[in-house]
Coordinates of C-alpha atoms and ligand atoms in Angstrom, one line a residue:
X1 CA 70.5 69.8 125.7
X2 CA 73.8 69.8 123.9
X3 CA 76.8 71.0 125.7
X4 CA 80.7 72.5 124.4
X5 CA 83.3 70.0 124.3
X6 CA 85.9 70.8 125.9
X7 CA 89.2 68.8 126.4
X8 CA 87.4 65.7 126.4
X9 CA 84.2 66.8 128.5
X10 CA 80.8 67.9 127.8
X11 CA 80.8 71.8 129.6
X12 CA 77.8 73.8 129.9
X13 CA 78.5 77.3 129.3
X14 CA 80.1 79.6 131.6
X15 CA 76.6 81.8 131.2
X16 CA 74.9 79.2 131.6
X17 CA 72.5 80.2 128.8
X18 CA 71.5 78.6 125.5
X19 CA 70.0 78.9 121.9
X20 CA 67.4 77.0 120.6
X21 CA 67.8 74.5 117.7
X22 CA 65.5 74.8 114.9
X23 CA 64.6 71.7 112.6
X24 CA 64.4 73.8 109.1
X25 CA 61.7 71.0 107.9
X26 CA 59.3 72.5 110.6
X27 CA 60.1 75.6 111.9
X28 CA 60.1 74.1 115.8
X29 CA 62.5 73.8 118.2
X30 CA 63.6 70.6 119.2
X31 CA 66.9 70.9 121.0
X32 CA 69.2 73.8 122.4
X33 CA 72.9 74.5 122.3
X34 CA 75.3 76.7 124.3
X35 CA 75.3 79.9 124.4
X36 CA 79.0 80.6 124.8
X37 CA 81.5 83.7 125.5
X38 CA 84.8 84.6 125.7
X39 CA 85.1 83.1 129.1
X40 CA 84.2 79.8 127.2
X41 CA 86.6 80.5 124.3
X42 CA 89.4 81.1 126.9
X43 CA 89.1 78.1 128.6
X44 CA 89.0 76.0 125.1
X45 CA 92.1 77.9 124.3
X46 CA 94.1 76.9 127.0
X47 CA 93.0 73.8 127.0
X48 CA 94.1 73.4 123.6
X49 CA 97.7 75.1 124.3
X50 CA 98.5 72.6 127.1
X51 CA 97.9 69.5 124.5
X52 CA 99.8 71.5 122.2
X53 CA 102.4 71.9 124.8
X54 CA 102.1 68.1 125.8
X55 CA 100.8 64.9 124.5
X56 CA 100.0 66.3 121.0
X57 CA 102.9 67.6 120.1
X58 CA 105.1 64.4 121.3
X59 CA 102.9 62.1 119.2
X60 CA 105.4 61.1 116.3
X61 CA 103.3 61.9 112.5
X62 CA 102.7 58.4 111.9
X63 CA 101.1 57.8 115.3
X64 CA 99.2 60.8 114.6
X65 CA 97.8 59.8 111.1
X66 CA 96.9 56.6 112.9
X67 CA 94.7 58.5 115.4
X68 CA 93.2 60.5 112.5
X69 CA 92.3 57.0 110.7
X70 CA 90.9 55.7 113.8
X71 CA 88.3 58.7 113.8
X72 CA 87.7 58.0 109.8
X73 CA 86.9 54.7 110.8
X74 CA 84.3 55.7 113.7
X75 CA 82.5 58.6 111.6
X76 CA 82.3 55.5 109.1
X77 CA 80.7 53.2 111.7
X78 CA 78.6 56.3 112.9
X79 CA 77.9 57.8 109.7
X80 CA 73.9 57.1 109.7
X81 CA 73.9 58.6 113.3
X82 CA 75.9 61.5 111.9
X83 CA 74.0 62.0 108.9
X84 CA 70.5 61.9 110.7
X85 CA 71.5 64.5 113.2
X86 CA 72.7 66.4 110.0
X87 CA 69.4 66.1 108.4
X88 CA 67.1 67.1 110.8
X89 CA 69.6 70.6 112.4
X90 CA 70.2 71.7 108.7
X91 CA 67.8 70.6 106.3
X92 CA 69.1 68.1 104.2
X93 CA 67.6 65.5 101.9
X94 CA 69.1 62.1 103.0
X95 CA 71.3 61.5 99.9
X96 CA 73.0 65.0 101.0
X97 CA 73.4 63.9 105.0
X98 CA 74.7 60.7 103.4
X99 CA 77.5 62.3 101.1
X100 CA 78.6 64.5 103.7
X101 CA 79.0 62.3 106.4
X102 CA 80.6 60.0 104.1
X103 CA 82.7 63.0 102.8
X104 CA 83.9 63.7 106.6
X105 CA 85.2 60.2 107.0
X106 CA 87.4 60.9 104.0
X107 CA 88.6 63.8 104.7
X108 CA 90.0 62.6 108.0
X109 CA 91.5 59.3 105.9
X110 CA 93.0 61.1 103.0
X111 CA 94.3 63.6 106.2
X112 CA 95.7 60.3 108.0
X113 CA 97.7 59.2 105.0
X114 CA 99.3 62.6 104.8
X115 CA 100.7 62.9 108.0
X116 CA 104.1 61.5 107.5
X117 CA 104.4 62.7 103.9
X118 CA 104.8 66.4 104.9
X119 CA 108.4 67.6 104.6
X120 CA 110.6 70.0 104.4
X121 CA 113.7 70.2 101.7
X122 CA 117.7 70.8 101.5
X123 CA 118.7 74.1 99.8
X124 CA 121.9 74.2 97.5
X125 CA 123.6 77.4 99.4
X126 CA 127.5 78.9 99.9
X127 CA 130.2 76.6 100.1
X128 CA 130.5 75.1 103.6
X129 CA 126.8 75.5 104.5
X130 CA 123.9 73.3 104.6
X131 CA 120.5 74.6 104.7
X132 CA 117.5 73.0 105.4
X133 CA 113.8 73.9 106.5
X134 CA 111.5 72.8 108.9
X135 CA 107.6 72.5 108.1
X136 CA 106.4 73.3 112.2
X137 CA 103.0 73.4 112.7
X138 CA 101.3 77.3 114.1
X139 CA 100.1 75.8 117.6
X140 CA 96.4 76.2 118.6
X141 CA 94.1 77.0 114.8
X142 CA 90.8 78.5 115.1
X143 CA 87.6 77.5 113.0
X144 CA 84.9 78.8 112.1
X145 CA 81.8 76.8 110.6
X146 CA 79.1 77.6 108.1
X147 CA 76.1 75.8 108.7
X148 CA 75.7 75.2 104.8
X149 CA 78.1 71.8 105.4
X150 CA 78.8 71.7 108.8
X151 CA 80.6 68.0 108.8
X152 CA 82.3 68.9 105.5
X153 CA 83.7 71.9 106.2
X154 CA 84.6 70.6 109.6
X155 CA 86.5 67.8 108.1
X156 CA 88.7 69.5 105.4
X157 CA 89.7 72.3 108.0
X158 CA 90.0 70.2 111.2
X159 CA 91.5 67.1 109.7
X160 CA 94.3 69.8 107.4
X161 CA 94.9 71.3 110.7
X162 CA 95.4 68.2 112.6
X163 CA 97.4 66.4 110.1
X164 CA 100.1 69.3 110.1
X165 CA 100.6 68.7 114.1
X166 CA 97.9 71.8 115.0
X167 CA 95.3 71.7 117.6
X168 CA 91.7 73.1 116.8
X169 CA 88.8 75.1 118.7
X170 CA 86.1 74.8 116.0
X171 CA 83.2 77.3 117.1
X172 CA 80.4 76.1 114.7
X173 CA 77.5 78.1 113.2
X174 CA 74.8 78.8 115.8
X175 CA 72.3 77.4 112.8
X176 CA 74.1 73.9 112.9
X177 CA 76.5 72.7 115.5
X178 CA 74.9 69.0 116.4
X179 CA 77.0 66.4 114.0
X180 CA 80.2 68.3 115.5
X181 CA 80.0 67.8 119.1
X182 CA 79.2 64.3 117.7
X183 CA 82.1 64.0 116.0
X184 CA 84.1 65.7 119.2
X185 CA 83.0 62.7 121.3
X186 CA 83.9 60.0 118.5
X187 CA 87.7 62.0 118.4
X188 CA 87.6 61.1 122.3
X189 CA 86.5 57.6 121.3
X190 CA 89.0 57.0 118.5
X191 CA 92.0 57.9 121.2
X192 CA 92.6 61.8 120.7
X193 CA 93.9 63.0 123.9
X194 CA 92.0 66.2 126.0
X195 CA 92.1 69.3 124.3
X196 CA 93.3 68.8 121.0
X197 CA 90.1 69.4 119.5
X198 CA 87.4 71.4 121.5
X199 CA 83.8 72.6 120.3
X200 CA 82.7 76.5 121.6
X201 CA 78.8 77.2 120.2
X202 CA 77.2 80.0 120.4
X203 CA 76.8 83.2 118.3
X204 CA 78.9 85.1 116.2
X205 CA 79.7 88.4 117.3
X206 CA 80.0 87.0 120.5
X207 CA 81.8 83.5 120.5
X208 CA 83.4 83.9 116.8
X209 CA 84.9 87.6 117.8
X210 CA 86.3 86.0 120.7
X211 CA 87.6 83.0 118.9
X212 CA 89.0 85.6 116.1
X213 CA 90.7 88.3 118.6
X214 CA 92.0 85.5 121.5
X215 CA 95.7 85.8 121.5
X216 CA 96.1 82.5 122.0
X217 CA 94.7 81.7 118.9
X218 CA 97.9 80.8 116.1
X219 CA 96.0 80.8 113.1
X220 CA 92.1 81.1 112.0
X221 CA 90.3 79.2 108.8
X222 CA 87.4 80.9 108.4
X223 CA 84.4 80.1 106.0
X224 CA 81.6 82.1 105.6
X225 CA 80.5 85.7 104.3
X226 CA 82.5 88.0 102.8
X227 CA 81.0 90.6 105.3
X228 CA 82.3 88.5 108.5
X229 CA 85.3 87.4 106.7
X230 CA 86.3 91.1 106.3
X231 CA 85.7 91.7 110.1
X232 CA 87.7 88.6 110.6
X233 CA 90.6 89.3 108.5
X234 CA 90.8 93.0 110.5
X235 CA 90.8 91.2 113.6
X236 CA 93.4 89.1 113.0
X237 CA 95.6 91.7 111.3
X238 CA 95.7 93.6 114.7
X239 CA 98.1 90.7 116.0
X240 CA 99.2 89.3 112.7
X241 CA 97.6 86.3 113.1
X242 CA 97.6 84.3 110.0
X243 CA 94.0 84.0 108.1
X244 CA 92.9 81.5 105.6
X245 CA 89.1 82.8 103.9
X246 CA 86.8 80.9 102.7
X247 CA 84.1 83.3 101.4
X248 CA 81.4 83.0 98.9
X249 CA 81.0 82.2 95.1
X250 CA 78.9 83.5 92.2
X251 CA 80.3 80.9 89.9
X252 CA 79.5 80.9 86.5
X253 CA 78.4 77.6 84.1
X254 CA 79.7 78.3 80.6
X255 CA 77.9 76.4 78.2
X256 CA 79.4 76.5 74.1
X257 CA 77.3 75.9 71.2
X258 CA 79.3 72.3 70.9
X259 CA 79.0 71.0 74.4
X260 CA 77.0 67.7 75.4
X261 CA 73.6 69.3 76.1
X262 CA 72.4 66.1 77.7
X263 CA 75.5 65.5 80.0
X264 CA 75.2 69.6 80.7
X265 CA 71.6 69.4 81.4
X266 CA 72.1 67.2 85.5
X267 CA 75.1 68.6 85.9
X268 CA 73.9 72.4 85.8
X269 CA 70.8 71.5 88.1
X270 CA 72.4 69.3 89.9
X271 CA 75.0 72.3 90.4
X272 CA 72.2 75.3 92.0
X273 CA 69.4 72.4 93.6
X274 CA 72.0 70.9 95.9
X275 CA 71.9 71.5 99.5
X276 CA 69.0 74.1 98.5
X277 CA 71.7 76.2 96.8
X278 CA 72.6 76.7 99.9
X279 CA 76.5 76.0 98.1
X280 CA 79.6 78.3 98.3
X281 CA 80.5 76.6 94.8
X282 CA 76.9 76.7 93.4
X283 CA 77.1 77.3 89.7
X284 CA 74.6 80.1 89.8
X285 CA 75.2 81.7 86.5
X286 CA 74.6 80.2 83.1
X287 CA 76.4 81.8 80.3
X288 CA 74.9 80.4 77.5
X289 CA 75.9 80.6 73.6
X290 CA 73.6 82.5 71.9
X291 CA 72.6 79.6 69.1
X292 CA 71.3 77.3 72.0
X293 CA 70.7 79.6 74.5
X294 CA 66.6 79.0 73.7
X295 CA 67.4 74.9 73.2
X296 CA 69.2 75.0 76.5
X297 CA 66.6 76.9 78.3
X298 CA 63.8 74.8 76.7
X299 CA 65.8 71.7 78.3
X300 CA 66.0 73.4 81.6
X301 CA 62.7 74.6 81.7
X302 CA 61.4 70.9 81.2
X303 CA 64.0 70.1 84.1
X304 CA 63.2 72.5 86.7
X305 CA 59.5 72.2 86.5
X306 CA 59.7 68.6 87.7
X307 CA 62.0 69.6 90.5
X308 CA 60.4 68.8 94.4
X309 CA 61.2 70.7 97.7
X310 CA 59.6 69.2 100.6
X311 CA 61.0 67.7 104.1
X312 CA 64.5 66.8 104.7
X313 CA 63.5 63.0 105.4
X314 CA 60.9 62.8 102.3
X315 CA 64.6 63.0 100.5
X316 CA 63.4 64.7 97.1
X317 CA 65.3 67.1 95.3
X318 CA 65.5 70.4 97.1
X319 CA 65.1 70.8 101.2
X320 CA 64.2 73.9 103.1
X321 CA 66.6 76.6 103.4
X322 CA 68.2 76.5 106.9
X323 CA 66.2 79.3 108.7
X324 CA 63.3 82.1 107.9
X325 CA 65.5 85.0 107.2
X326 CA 67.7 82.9 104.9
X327 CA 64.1 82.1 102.9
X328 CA 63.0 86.0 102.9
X329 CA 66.5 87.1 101.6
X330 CA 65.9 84.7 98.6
X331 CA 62.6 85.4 98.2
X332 CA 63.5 89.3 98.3
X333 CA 66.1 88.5 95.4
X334 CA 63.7 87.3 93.6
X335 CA 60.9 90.1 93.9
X336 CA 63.6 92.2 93.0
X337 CA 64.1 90.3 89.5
X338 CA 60.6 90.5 89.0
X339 CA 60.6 94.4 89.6
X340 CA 63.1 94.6 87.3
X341 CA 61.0 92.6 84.8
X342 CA 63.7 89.7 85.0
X343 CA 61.9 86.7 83.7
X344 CA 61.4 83.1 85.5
X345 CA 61.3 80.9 82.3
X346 CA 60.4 78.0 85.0
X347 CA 60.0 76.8 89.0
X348 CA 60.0 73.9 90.9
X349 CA 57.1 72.7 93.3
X350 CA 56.7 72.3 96.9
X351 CA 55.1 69.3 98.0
X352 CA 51.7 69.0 99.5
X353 CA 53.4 67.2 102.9
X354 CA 55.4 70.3 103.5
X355 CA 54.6 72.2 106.6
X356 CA 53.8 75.6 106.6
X357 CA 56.1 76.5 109.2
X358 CA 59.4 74.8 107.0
X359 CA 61.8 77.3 105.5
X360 CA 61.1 76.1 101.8
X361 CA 61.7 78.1 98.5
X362 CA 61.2 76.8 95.4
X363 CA 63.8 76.8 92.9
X364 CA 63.8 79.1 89.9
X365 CA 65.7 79.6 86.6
X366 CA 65.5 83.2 85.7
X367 CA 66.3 84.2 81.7
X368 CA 68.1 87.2 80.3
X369 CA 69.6 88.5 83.7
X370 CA 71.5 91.9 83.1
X371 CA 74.9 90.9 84.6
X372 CA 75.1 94.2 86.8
X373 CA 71.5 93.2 88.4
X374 CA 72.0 92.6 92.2
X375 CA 70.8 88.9 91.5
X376 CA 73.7 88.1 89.2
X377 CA 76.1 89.7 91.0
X378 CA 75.5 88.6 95.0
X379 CA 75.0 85.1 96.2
X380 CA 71.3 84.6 96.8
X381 CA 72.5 81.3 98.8
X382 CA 69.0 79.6 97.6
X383 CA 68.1 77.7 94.5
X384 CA 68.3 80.8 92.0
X385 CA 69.9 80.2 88.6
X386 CA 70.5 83.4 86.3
X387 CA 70.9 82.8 82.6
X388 CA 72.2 84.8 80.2
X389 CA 73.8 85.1 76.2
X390 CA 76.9 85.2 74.9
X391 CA 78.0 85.8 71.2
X392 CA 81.8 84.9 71.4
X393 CA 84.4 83.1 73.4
X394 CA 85.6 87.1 74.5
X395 CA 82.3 87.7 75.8
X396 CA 81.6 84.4 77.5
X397 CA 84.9 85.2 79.7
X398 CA 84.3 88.8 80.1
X399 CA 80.9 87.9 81.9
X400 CA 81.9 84.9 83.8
X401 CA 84.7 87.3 85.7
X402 CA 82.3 90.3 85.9
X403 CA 81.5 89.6 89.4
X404 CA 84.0 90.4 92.8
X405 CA 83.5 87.1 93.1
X406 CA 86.1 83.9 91.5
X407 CA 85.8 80.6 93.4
X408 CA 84.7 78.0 90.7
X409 CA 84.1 78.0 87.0
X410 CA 82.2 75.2 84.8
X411 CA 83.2 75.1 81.2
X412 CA 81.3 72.6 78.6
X413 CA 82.4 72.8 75.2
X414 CA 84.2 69.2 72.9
X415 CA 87.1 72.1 72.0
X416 CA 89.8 71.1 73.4
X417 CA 91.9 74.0 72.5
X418 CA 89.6 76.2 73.8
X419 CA 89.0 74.4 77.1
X420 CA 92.6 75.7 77.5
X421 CA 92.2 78.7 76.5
X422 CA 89.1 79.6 78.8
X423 CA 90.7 78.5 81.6
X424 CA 93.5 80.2 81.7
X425 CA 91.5 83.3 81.1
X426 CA 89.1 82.9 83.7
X427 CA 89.9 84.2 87.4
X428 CA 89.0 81.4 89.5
X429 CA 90.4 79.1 92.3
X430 CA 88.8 75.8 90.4
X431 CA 87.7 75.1 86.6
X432 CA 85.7 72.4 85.9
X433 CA 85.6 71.5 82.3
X434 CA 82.7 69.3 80.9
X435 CA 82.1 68.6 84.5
X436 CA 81.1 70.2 87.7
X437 CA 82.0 69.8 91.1
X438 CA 83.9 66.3 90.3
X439 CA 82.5 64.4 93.5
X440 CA 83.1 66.5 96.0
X441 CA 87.3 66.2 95.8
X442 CA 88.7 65.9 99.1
X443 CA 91.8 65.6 97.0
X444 CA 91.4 68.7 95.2
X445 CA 92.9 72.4 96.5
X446 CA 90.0 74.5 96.9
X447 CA 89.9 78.5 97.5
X448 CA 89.0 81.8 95.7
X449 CA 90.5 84.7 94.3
X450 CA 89.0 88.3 94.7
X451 CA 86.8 88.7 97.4
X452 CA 86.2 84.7 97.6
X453 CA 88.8 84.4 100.0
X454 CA 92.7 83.3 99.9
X455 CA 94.4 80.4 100.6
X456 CA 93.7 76.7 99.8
X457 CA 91.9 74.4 101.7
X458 CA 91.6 70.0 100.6
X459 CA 93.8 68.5 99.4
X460 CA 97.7 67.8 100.4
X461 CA 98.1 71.9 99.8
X462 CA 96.3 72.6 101.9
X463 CA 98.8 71.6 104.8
X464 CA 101.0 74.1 103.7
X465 CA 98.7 76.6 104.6
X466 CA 98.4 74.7 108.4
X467 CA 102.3 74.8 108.7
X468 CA 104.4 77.8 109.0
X469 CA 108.0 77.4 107.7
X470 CA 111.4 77.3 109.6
X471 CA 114.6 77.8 108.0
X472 CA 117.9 76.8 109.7
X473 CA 121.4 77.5 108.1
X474 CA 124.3 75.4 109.5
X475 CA 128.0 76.8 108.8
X476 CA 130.2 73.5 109.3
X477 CA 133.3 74.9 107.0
Ligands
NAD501 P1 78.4 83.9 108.2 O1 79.6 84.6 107.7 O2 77.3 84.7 108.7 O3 78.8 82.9 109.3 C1 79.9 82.0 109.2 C2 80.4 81.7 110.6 O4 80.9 82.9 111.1 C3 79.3 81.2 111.6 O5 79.9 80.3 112.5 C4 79.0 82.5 112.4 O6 78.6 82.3 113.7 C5 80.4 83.2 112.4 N1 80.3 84.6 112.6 C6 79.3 85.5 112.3 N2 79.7 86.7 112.7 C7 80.9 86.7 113.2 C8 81.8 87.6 113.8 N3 81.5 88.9 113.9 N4 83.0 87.2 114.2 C9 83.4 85.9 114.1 N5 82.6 84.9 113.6 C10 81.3 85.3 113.2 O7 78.0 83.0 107.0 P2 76.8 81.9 107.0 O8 75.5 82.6 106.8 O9 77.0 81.0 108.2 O10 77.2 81.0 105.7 C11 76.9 81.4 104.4 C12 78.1 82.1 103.8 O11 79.3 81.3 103.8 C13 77.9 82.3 102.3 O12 78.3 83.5 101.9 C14 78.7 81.2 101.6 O13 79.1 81.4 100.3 C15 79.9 81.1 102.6 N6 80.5 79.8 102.5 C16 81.7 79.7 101.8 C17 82.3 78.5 101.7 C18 83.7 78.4 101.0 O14 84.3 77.4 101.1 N7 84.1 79.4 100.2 C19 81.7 77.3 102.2 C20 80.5 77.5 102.8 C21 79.9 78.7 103.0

């Protein structure tokens, strides 16, 4: 049984009711989490404003990026622990639970180093004043989790939040909540006093809603659907509460007649196989120039056809998705395509070890995609790659922004005026030229444009999105 974390203590919930967890290898249930309500939000919340109030806020920024390099340390001494509980409540192939835990205990070290580098400036102004301005943090921020990358998301929005002098209630996705209570406890461990950051699970249009409308709630980071992030964002605007979104991507790979096939090749599979595709940044369209469009395909084909999907622990390729409806919304994408007569130039395999009852779907490179058909304009959120032709640089860019989406953009092409060129024109929050997802880069400002959200998150920017800013105008004559 797994329990909230509130101000240093493992709560059940006020209902006293929970949800079962499901291991997406199997299809059983092998644990259960809280389900929460507003009663349990509202006690997280004040909780959070008395630290605020109190022991958080008198902590000087160098003490505090300290404490937030204590916890790197401790995910780092805990990160097989962290990454097995990852693996089995989401799916993941080993190297994946790895990365990510390994990806949390940066986050919260590049976040410690930051602490006491946030500033504010002096402003030239009228004779016989000086102006300066304060970078304050909003108070009490509220998360909300995906369960695509629950410790990754958790680390670049907790540990930006944190590092700005805010305190967190982080309500998780009812799919995958596990590695964050863990990492709760560890906070505890590592010296963070009660309250400052406090785990609420449960479901959400009950515990997220009450998270996204509690008054006492300063600010919200949310990543996740479009769908909830529009609720969210309407929410919030009745009170004027501050929103960062962190929605989906339909990103597109842009591959020119001169690019490095071979280094392409990994990079694009690597790009819609990860995490089962499961990826807000998946590239999941491939924009190919029409003289190797049929070489580049040929190369996938080859590529895709070897691919695995079996159990998280067997650590091959592709996992299962995280639950059954996720696997019937992919698989209805698909049928879709076929309808259509959309053709699957190659799939991957599921291993004979799988069990029946796992989530697994295996992944397929479709050719010749119309770009208005449903599949290459939503995100599947599975291992779905839609290719299509190009003639021209003009056409190549008018394709990639044909979408509502613009959250990443992959560029390969050895012209490096029109590297340039292309992305400038695109309408994304990250290009990636002759490369694709560079590592991960906790260092790196990350966000959409259109209806892939606003604001940045990662990165030192993202700590102006954590702070509000306070101008004060002295008249000394
Ligand atoms: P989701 O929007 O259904 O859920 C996200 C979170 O919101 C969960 O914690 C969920 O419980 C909560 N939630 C659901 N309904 C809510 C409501 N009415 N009020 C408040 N909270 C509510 O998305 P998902 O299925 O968990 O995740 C997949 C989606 O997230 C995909 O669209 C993906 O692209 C997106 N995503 C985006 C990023 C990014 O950084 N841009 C990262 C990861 C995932």
């Amino acid at each position: 049984m797994q329990f909230n974390y509130i101000a240093n203590k493992s709560l059940p919930s006020r209902s006293g009711q929970t949800i079962d967890v499901i291991d997406p290898s199997d299809g059983h249930a092998y644990d259960n989490i809280q389900r929460s309500d507003a009663s349990d939000i509202d006690h997280a919340v004040r909780a959070a404003r008395q630290a605020f109030g109190s022991s958080w806020s008198k902590l000087g920024a160098g003490e505090r990026g300290r404490l937030l390099m204590r916890l790197s340390l401790k995910i780092s001494e805990h990160a097989q622990e962290l990454s097995a509980i990852e693996q089995r409540d989401c799916g993941k192939p080993t190297k994946q639970a790895r990365a990510d835990a390994s990806a949390l205990a940066r986050y919260f070290e590049f976040y410690a180093g930051a602490c006491d580098k946030l500033h504010g400036q002096t402003l030239p102004y009228l004779d016989g004043y000086s102006v300066l301005t304060w970078r304050e943090p909003h108070g009490v921020t509220g998360h909300i989790i995906p369960w695509n990358y629950p410790m990754q998301i958790f680390g670049r929005s907790v540990g930006g939040a944190l590092a700005a002098g805010n305190v967190c209630v982080v309500k998780p996705a009812e799919d995958a909540c596990l590695s964050l209570i863990r990492v709760a406890q560890l906070a505890t461990e590592a010296g963070f006093p009660p309250g400052v950051i406090n785990i609420v699970t449960g479901y959400g249009h009950e515990v997220g809603d009450a998270l996204a409308r509690h008054a006492g709630i300063d600010h919200i980071s949310f990543t996740g659907s479009p769908t909830v992030g529009t609720l969210i964002q309407q929410v919030a605007a009745e009170r004027h509460c501050p929103v960062t979104l962190e929605l989906g991507g339909k990103s597109p790979q842009i591959v020119f007649a001169d690019a490095d096939l071979d280094a392409a090749v990994p990079a694009i599979i690597n790009a819609i196989v990860q995490n089962a595709g499961q990826t807000c940044s998946a590239g999941s369209r491939l924009l190919v120039e029409q003289s190797v469009y049929e070489p580049l395909l040929y190369l996938l084909g080859q590529a895709f056809e070897k691919l695995r999907v079996g159990p998280a622990a067997l650590d091959l390729d592709v996992g299962p998705l995280i639950r059954q409806s996720q696997k019937q919304r992919v698989q209805r994408f698909l049928d879709e395509a076929s309808a259509a007569g959309i053709s699957t130039v190659a799939q991957g395999k599921v291993v004979g070890e799988a069990p029946a009852t796992g989530f697994y779907q295996v992944p397929t490179l479709l050719r010749d995609v119309p770009v208005t058909h449903r599949v290459a304009q939503e995100e599947v959120f599975g291992p779905v790659l839609c290719a299509m032709a190009f003639q021209d640089e003009d056409q190549a860019v008018e394709l990639a922004n044909a979408t509502q989406f613009g959250l990443v953009a992959g560029v390969w092409t050895a012209d490096g005026a029109r590297q340039f060129r292309i992305a400038k024109r695109l309408r994304s929050g990250q290009v990636f030229i002759n490369n694709y997802g560079a590592g991960g880069g906790v260092e790196l400002p990350f966000g959409g444009v259109k209806s892939s959200g606003h604001g940045r998150e990662k990165g030192f920017e993202a700590l102006y999105g954590f702070t509000t800013l306070k101008t004060i105008a002295i008249k000394h004559g």
